[in-house]
Amino acid sequence: RVRRDFVANVSHELRTPLTAIQGYAETLISLDASPECRRFGEIILKHGVSLSRMVDDLLTLARLEGKTGSLELNPVDPREAVSQAVGMCREALERRKCSVVVDIPESCRVRASLPHLAQVFRNLIENAGRYAPEGSSVRISARESGPDVVIRVVDDGPGIPKADLERVFERFYQVERHRGQATTGLGLAICKHIVERHGGRIWAEPGPGGCLQFTLPLAAETEKRT
C-alpha cells in the first residue's frame, strides 16, 4: 500500500513540470529559429509526451490496484467502446495505415463500465497496431460463452513468444525490448486490472500473429431491455 501510494503521489506531482516542459518545447518549435533548435524542441516534446503518458498510466494503475470504490457497471455495447477507442488511436493507426475490423453482433451486450472498457480496447488496439504490418488490419470479434462474452483482438504481427505469454501482463515487462519498440510497459497491466475488476480474465494466445483475449460478464436479458 505504501509503495502504491508513493507511486500515485510522485506521479501526480510530475504532471505540472511535465506540462511546462511540453509547453516550452512547443514554443521552441514555433519560434523562427534554426532547424537544429526546432529539432531539439521536437525531441524534448516527444519525450515529454511519452513521460506524460507513463505518468497517466501509473496513476490509472495505482487507482485500479487500490480498488477504491466500485465500478459503475451497466449493459454496454462493446462496439461503442471500440468506436471510442479507435477515435483515441486514430492518429497512430493512420500513421501505419492500419484499419480496425469489428465483428461483434449488434445484439451483444456486456456488463461493464463504458470508459474503462474503451480504455482496454484502446490499449489493445495500440499494442496490436504497434506490431501489425503497415497497411494491415486489427480484427476484433466477440462470441457468447455461457455467462460470459469472449472478446478477441488479433493482428498479423510477429506474435508473442511462448516464453513471454505468462508475463506480458506484468507491470513494466516489455516484449518490445526484443522487437525494437519502446512503450511504457503498463498498457497490458492496466487491461488486466480493469478486466479483473469486471470479474473477467485476460490472456495471450500463442501462434502466428498476435492474439489477446478477455472475458466480460454477459448482460442479463432484463438489463438489455432497460
Tab-separated table of C-alpha atoms in Angstrom:
chain	number	residue	atom	x	y	z
A	1	ARG	CA	0.000	0.000	0.000
A	2	VAL	CA	2.884	2.371	0.876
A	3	ARG	CA	4.530	1.640	-2.492
A	4	ARG	CA	1.251	2.212	-4.348
A	5	ASP	CA	0.592	5.500	-2.534
A	6	PHE	CA	4.159	6.655	-3.184
A	7	VAL	CA	3.854	5.950	-6.921
A	8	ALA	CA	0.499	7.744	-7.077
A	9	ASN	CA	1.783	10.822	-5.198
A	10	VAL	CA	5.009	11.124	-7.200
A	11	SER	CA	3.132	10.628	-10.470
A	12	HIS	CA	0.657	13.339	-9.531
A	13	GLU	CA	3.472	15.778	-8.678
A	14	LEU	CA	5.193	15.093	-12.008
A	15	ARG	CA	2.195	16.260	-14.020
A	16	THR	CA	2.820	20.011	-13.553
A	17	PRO	CA	6.518	20.109	-14.548
A	18	LEU	CA	5.869	17.779	-17.482
A	19	THR	CA	3.103	20.066	-18.743
A	20	ALA	CA	5.524	23.016	-18.503
A	21	ILE	CA	8.272	21.116	-20.351
A	22	GLN	CA	5.893	20.238	-23.189
A	23	GLY	CA	4.645	23.845	-23.369
A	24	TYR	CA	8.143	25.289	-23.651
A	25	ALA	CA	9.113	22.612	-26.209
A	26	GLU	CA	6.118	23.566	-28.369
A	27	THR	CA	7.179	27.224	-28.082
A	28	LEU	CA	10.712	26.359	-29.220
A	29	ILE	CA	9.325	24.534	-32.245
A	30	SER	CA	7.144	27.507	-33.216
A	31	LEU	CA	9.955	30.083	-32.981
A	32	ASP	CA	11.688	31.398	-36.067
A	33	ALA	CA	14.868	29.597	-35.057
A	34	SER	CA	17.416	27.356	-36.716
A	35	PRO	CA	16.369	23.876	-37.911
A	36	GLU	CA	18.642	22.391	-35.252
A	37	CYS	CA	16.828	24.305	-32.500
A	38	ARG	CA	13.442	23.126	-33.762
A	39	ARG	CA	14.737	19.555	-33.942
A	40	PHE	CA	15.824	19.729	-30.300
A	41	GLY	CA	12.387	21.093	-29.406
A	42	GLU	CA	10.706	18.198	-31.218
A	43	ILE	CA	12.866	15.682	-29.353
A	44	ILE	CA	12.043	17.304	-25.989
A	45	LEU	CA	8.320	17.332	-26.848
A	46	LYS	CA	8.355	13.696	-27.980
A	47	HIS	CA	9.912	12.504	-24.718
A	48	GLY	CA	7.736	14.842	-22.654
A	49	VAL	CA	4.604	13.331	-24.210
A	50	SER	CA	5.984	9.835	-23.573
A	51	LEU	CA	6.645	10.644	-19.914
A	52	SER	CA	3.176	12.188	-19.531
A	53	ARG	CA	1.607	9.008	-20.879
A	54	MET	CA	3.631	6.958	-18.414
A	55	VAL	CA	2.519	9.196	-15.525
A	56	ASP	CA	-1.130	8.838	-16.579
A	57	ASP	CA	-0.709	5.052	-16.814
A	58	LEU	CA	0.913	4.878	-13.366
A	59	LEU	CA	-1.932	6.888	-11.826
A	60	THR	CA	-4.528	4.691	-13.544
A	61	LEU	CA	-2.768	1.547	-12.332
A	62	ALA	CA	-2.473	2.870	-8.772
A	63	ARG	CA	-6.226	3.592	-8.696
A	64	LEU	CA	-7.056	0.150	-10.068
A	65	GLU	CA	-4.700	-1.639	-7.682
A	66	GLY	CA	-6.110	0.334	-4.780
A	67	LYS	CA	-9.612	-0.863	-5.696
A	68	THR	CA	-11.050	2.302	-4.207
A	69	GLY	CA	-14.745	2.476	-4.990
A	70	SER	CA	-16.700	0.189	-7.255
A	71	LEU	CA	-17.015	0.474	-10.997
A	72	GLU	CA	-20.403	1.534	-12.316
A	73	LEU	CA	-21.425	-1.488	-14.398
A	74	ASN	CA	-24.215	-1.228	-16.950
A	75	PRO	CA	-25.274	-3.063	-20.125
A	76	VAL	CA	-22.748	-1.831	-22.688
A	77	ASP	CA	-22.497	-2.339	-26.442
A	78	PRO	CA	-18.831	-3.373	-26.976
A	79	ARG	CA	-18.944	-1.789	-30.442
A	80	GLU	CA	-19.442	1.628	-28.829
A	81	ALA	CA	-16.371	1.080	-26.640
A	82	VAL	CA	-14.368	0.010	-29.721
A	83	SER	CA	-15.532	3.123	-31.582
A	84	GLN	CA	-14.351	5.380	-28.750
A	85	ALA	CA	-11.022	3.551	-28.586
A	86	VAL	CA	-10.456	3.828	-32.350
A	87	GLY	CA	-11.082	7.560	-32.098
A	88	MET	CA	-8.332	7.824	-29.466
A	89	CYS	CA	-5.921	5.720	-31.568
A	90	ARG	CA	-6.779	7.274	-34.936
A	91	GLU	CA	-3.523	9.169	-35.420
A	92	ALA	CA	-1.329	6.141	-34.648
A	93	LEU	CA	-3.439	3.880	-36.882
A	94	GLU	CA	-3.350	6.338	-39.781
A	95	ARG	CA	0.401	6.708	-39.435
A	96	ARG	CA	0.813	2.974	-40.041
A	97	LYS	CA	-2.108	2.803	-42.498
A	98	CYS	CA	-3.772	0.182	-40.299
A	99	SER	CA	-7.531	-0.360	-40.023
A	100	VAL	CA	-9.748	-1.886	-37.340
A	101	VAL	CA	-12.246	-4.532	-38.435
A	102	VAL	CA	-15.056	-5.214	-35.958
A	103	ASP	CA	-17.103	-8.425	-35.969
A	104	ILE	CA	-19.360	-8.094	-32.930
A	105	PRO	CA	-23.083	-8.977	-33.117
A	106	GLU	CA	-25.414	-5.986	-32.830
A	107	SER	CA	-27.272	-7.698	-30.008
A	108	CYS	CA	-24.128	-8.256	-27.912
A	109	ARG	CA	-24.230	-6.534	-24.533
A	110	VAL	CA	-21.749	-6.908	-21.685
A	111	ARG	CA	-21.970	-5.771	-18.091
A	112	ALA	CA	-19.235	-3.189	-17.940
A	113	SER	CA	-18.080	0.372	-17.330
A	114	LEU	CA	-18.009	2.025	-20.771
A	115	PRO	CA	-14.994	4.341	-20.173
A	116	HIS	CA	-12.957	1.505	-18.633
A	117	LEU	CA	-13.855	-0.894	-21.452
A	118	ALA	CA	-12.902	1.775	-24.006
A	119	GLN	CA	-9.521	2.063	-22.286
A	120	VAL	CA	-8.995	-1.704	-22.547
A	121	PHE	CA	-9.747	-1.597	-26.266
A	122	ARG	CA	-7.511	1.453	-26.715
A	123	ASN	CA	-4.543	-0.269	-25.073
A	124	LEU	CA	-5.084	-3.498	-27.021
A	125	ILE	CA	-5.533	-1.703	-30.359
A	126	GLU	CA	-2.417	0.397	-29.756
A	127	ASN	CA	-0.497	-2.741	-28.800
A	128	ALA	CA	-1.682	-4.610	-31.908
A	129	GLY	CA	-1.151	-1.641	-34.229
A	130	ARG	CA	2.397	-1.235	-32.983
A	131	TYR	CA	3.438	-4.617	-34.394
A	132	ALA	CA	0.952	-5.233	-37.194
A	133	PRO	CA	2.491	-4.882	-40.664
A	134	GLU	CA	1.883	-1.497	-42.259
A	135	GLY	CA	-1.378	-1.466	-44.193
A	136	SER	CA	-2.828	-4.491	-42.360
A	137	SER	CA	-5.835	-4.715	-40.052
A	138	VAL	CA	-6.542	-5.266	-36.364
A	139	ARG	CA	-9.516	-7.597	-36.026
A	140	ILE	CA	-11.876	-7.537	-33.047
A	141	SER	CA	-14.553	-10.185	-32.569
A	142	ALA	CA	-16.853	-11.384	-29.799
A	143	ARG	CA	-18.854	-14.526	-29.031
A	144	GLU	CA	-21.021	-15.645	-26.164
A	145	SER	CA	-19.693	-18.474	-23.984
A	146	GLY	CA	-22.031	-19.421	-21.143
A	147	PRO	CA	-22.415	-16.457	-18.767
A	148	ASP	CA	-19.583	-14.559	-20.455
A	149	VAL	CA	-18.636	-12.869	-23.699
A	150	VAL	CA	-15.198	-13.767	-25.079
A	151	ILE	CA	-13.565	-10.919	-26.994
A	152	ARG	CA	-10.574	-11.431	-29.307
A	153	VAL	CA	-8.135	-8.807	-30.602
A	154	VAL	CA	-5.964	-10.210	-33.393
A	155	ASP	CA	-3.230	-8.773	-35.596
A	156	ASP	CA	-0.818	-10.079	-38.228
A	157	GLY	CA	2.333	-9.112	-36.359
A	158	PRO	CA	5.096	-11.431	-35.130
A	159	GLY	CA	3.041	-12.595	-32.157
A	160	ILE	CA	4.152	-13.029	-28.554
A	161	PRO	CA	6.974	-15.510	-27.899
A	162	LYS	CA	5.786	-18.549	-25.935
A	163	ALA	CA	8.180	-17.755	-23.080
A	164	ASP	CA	6.542	-14.338	-22.627
A	165	LEU	CA	2.872	-15.398	-22.680
A	166	GLU	CA	2.521	-15.568	-18.901
A	167	ARG	CA	4.432	-12.353	-18.204
A	168	VAL	CA	3.128	-9.797	-20.714
A	169	PHE	CA	0.556	-8.529	-18.202
A	170	GLU	CA	3.173	-7.675	-15.570
A	171	ARG	CA	3.978	-4.011	-14.953
A	172	PHE	CA	6.954	-2.773	-16.998
A	173	TYR	CA	7.507	-6.175	-18.600
A	174	GLN	CA	8.246	-5.435	-22.231
A	175	VAL	CA	8.356	-7.981	-25.004
A	176	GLU	CA	9.035	-4.797	-27.004
A	177	ARG	CA	12.641	-4.894	-25.896
A	178	HIS	CA	13.077	-7.874	-28.189
A	179	ARG	CA	11.177	-6.201	-31.021
A	180	GLY	CA	12.793	-2.774	-31.037
A	181	GLN	CA	9.708	-0.901	-29.798
A	182	ALA	CA	9.539	1.439	-26.813
A	183	THR	CA	6.407	1.740	-24.651
A	184	THR	CA	5.583	2.416	-21.004
A	185	GLY	CA	5.166	-1.318	-20.388
A	186	LEU	CA	1.964	-0.591	-18.440
A	187	GLY	CA	-0.806	-0.904	-21.044
A	188	LEU	CA	-1.440	-4.629	-20.694
A	189	ALA	CA	-1.125	-4.463	-16.886
A	190	ILE	CA	-3.892	-1.834	-16.898
A	191	CYS	CA	-6.028	-4.071	-19.140
A	192	LYS	CA	-5.569	-6.970	-16.728
A	193	HIS	CA	-6.661	-4.951	-13.693
A	194	ILE	CA	-9.682	-3.467	-15.477
A	195	VAL	CA	-10.857	-6.837	-16.799
A	196	GLU	CA	-10.418	-8.492	-13.402
A	197	ARG	CA	-12.338	-5.646	-11.717
A	198	HIS	CA	-15.187	-6.602	-14.085
A	199	GLY	CA	-14.999	-10.237	-12.962
A	200	GLY	CA	-13.343	-11.388	-16.185
A	201	ARG	CA	-9.922	-12.682	-17.176
A	202	ILE	CA	-7.436	-11.864	-19.931
A	203	TRP	CA	-4.790	-13.975	-21.630
A	204	ALA	CA	-2.488	-14.127	-24.638
A	205	GLU	CA	-2.620	-16.890	-27.227
A	206	PRO	CA	0.465	-18.420	-28.903
A	207	GLY	CA	0.830	-18.876	-32.632
A	208	PRO	CA	1.453	-16.738	-35.692
A	209	GLY	CA	0.187	-13.192	-35.295
A	210	GLY	CA	-0.786	-11.520	-32.044
A	211	CYS	CA	-3.944	-12.708	-30.284
A	212	LEU	CA	-5.194	-11.358	-26.965
A	213	GLN	CA	-8.499	-12.500	-25.491
A	214	PHE	CA	-10.541	-11.455	-22.499
A	215	THR	CA	-13.908	-12.245	-20.984
A	216	LEU	CA	-16.617	-9.988	-19.608
A	217	PRO	CA	-19.902	-10.964	-17.956
A	218	LEU	CA	-22.836	-11.111	-20.350
A	219	ALA	CA	-25.558	-8.568	-19.543
A	220	ALA	CA	-28.795	-10.226	-18.420
A	221	GLU	CA	-31.772	-10.063	-20.805
A	222	THR	CA	-33.692	-7.878	-18.325
A	223	GLU	CA	-30.776	-5.422	-18.241
A	224	LYS	CA	-30.562	-5.323	-22.045
A	225	ARG	CA	-34.203	-4.302	-22.308
A	226	THR	CA	-33.733	-1.497	-19.772
